[in-house]
Tab-separated table of C-alpha atoms in Angstrom:
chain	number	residue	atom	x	y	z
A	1	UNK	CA	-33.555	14.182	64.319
A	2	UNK	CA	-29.959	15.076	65.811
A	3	UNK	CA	-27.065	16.206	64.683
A	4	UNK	CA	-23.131	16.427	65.803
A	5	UNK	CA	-21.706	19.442	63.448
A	6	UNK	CA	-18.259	19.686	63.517
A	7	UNK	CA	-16.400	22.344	61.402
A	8	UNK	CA	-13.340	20.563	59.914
A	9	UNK	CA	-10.735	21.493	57.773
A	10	UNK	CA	-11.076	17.510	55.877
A	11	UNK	CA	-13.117	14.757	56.562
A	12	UNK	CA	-13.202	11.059	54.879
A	13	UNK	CA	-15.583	8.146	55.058
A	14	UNK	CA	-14.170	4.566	54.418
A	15	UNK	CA	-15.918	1.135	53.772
A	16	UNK	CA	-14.284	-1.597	53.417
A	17	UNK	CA	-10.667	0.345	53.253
A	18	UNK	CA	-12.298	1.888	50.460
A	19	UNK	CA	-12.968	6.355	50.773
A	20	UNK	CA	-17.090	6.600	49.731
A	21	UNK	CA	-16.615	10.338	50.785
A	22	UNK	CA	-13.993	13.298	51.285
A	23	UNK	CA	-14.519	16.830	51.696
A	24	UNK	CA	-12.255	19.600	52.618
A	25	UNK	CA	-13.065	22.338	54.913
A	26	UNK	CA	-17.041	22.796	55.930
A	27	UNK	CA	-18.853	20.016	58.344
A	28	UNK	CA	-18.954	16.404	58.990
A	29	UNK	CA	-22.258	15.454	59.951
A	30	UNK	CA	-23.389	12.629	62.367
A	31	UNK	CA	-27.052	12.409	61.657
A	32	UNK	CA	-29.299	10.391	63.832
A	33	UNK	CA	-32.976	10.020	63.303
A	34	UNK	CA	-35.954	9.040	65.445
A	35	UNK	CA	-39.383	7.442	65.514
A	36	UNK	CA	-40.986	10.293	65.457
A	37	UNK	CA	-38.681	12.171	62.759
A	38	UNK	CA	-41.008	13.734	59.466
A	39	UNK	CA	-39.780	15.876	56.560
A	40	UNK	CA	-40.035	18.920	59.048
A	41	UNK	CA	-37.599	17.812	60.884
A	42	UNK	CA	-35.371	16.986	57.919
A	43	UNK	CA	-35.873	20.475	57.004
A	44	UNK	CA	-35.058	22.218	60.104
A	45	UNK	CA	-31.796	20.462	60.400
A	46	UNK	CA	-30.678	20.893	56.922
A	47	UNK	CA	-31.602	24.711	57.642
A	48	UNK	CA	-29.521	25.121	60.880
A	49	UNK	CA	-26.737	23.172	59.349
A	50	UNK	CA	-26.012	25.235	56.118
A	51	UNK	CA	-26.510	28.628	57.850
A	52	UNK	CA	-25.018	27.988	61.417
A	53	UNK	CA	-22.163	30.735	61.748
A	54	UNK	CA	-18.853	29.044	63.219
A	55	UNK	CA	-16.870	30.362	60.519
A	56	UNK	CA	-14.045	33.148	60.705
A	57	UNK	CA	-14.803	36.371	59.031
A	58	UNK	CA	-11.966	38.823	57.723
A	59	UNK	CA	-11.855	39.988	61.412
A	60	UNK	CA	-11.359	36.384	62.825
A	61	UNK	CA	-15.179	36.276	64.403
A	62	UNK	CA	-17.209	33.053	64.135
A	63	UNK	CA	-19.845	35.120	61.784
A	64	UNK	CA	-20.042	33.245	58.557
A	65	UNK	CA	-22.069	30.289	57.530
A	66	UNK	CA	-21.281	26.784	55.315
A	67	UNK	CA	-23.055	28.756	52.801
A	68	UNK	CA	-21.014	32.098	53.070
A	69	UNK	CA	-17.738	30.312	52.713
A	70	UNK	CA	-18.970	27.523	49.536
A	71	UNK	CA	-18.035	25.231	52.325
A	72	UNK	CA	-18.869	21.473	51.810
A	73	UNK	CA	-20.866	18.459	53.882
A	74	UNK	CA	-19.875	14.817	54.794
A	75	UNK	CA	-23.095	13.108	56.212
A	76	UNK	CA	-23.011	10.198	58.196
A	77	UNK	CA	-25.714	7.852	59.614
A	78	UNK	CA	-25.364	7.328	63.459
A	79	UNK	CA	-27.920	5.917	64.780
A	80	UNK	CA	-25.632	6.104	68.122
A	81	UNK	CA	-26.988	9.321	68.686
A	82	UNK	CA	-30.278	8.166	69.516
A	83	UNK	CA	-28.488	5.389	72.670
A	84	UNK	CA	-30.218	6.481	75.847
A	85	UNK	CA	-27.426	5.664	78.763
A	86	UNK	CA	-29.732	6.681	81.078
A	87	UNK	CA	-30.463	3.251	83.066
A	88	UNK	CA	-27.786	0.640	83.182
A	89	UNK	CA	-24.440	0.741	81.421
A	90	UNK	CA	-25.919	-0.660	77.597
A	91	UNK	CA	-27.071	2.001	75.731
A	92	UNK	CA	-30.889	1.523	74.990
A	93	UNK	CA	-31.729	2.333	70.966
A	94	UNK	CA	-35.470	1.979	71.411
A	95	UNK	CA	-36.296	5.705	69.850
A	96	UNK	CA	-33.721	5.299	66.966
A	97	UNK	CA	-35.856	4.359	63.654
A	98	UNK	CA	-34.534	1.408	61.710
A	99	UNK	CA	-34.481	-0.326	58.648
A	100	UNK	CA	-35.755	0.874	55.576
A	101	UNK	CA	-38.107	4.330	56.850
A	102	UNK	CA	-34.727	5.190	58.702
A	103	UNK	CA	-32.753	4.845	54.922
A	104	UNK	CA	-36.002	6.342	53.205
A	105	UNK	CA	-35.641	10.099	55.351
A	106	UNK	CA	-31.445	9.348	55.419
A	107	UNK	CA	-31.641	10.072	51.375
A	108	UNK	CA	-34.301	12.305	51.731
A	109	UNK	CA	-32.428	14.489	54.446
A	110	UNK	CA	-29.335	14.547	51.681
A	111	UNK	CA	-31.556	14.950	48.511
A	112	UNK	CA	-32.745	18.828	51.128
A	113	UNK	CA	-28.565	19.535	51.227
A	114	UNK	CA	-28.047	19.024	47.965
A	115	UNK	CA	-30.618	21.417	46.908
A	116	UNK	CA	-28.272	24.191	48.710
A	117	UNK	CA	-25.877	24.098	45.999
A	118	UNK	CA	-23.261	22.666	48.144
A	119	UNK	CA	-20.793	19.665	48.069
A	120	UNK	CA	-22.429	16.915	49.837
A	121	UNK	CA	-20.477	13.476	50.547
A	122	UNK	CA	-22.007	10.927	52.493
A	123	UNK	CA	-21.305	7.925	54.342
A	124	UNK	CA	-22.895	4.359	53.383
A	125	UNK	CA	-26.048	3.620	55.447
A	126	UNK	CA	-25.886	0.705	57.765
A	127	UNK	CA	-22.534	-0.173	57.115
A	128	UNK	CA	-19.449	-0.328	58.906
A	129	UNK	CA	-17.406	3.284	58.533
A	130	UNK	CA	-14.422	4.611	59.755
A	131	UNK	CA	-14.700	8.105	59.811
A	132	UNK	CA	-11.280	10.645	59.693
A	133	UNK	CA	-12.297	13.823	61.566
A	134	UNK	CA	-9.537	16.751	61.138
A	135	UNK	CA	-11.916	18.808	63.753
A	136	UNK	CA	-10.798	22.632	63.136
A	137	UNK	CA	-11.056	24.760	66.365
A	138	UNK	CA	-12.568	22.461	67.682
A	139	UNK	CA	-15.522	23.418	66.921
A	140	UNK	CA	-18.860	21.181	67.551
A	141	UNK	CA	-22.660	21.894	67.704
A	142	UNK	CA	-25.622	19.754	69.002
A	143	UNK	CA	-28.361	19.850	67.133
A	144	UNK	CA	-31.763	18.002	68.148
A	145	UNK	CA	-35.045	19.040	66.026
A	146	UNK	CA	-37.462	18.844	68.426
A	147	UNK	CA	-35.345	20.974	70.569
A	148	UNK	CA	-34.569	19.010	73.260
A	149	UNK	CA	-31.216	20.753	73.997
C-alpha cells in the first residue's frame, strides 16, 4: 500500500460538481493499493498516518501528530500511485489491484481510521474526483508499506 500525506490547512473532494468530503486542517490522503496489499499493510499505514509528527508544537517544531492536534483525514483512492514509468512513456498499472478486492481493503483501510477517533472524509472509489489541496508548509510524506522507500 502507498500513501501521499500532505498536511493541509482544508481539503475537498468533488463528484460530479458535487463536495462528498471536506476537512479542515490535518491530511489529505492519496491511497494506492497493490496486489499484494493484506490487512497488515492497511494497518501499518493507518498507524504511520495518524501518528506521523509534521505538526508545529508551541515552539514552532514539527513534533506533534494528527492525533495530538484532533486533526482530521480526507482519503482518496489513487490507484495512480501504483503507474510504473519505468519503460516507455505510458505508465504501466500492472501491480495496482482492481475492482472489487481493491474497494473491499479501500473501506476496510477507512473502517482502521475511523477507529482513531478522528474525522475521516473520503473520496468516492472509482470515480472521477477533483480534489482541492490547500497544502500547508508544504508539507508531504511518502509512504509505501512494504518499505520500498
Amino acid at each position: 500500500m502507498r500513501a501521499v500525506v500532505q498536511r493541509v490547512s482544508s481539503s475537498s473532494v468533488c463528484v460530479d460538481g458535487d463536495i462528498i468530503g471536506e476537512i479542515g486542517v490535518g491530511f489529505n490522503v492519496l491511497i494506492g493499493i497493490s496486489k499484494d496489499d493484506t490487512f497488515e499493510d492497511l494497518k501499518y499505514i493507518k498507524d504511520k498516518i495518524i501518528n506521523l509528527r509534521v505538526f508545529h508544537d508551541e515552539n514552532d517544531k514539527m513534533n506533534l501528530s494528527l492525533l495530538d492536534i484532533k486533526g482530521e483525514i480526507l482519503v482518496i483512492s489513487q490507484f495512480t500511485l501504483y503507474g510504473d514509468c519505468r519503460k516507455g512513456r505510458r505508465p504501466n498499472f500492472m501491480d495496482a489491484q482492481g475492482g472489487e478486492e481493491a474497494k473491499k481493503l479501500y473501506e476496510e483501510f477507512l473502517d482502521l481510521l475511523k477507529t482513531s477517533n478522528l474525522k475521516v472524509e473520503c473520496g468516492e472509489f472509482g470515480a472521477d474526483m477533483k480534489v482541492k489541496i490547500n497544502n500547508d508548509g508544504p508539507v508531504t510524506i511518502l509512504l509505501d508499506s512494504k518499505r520500498n522507500f
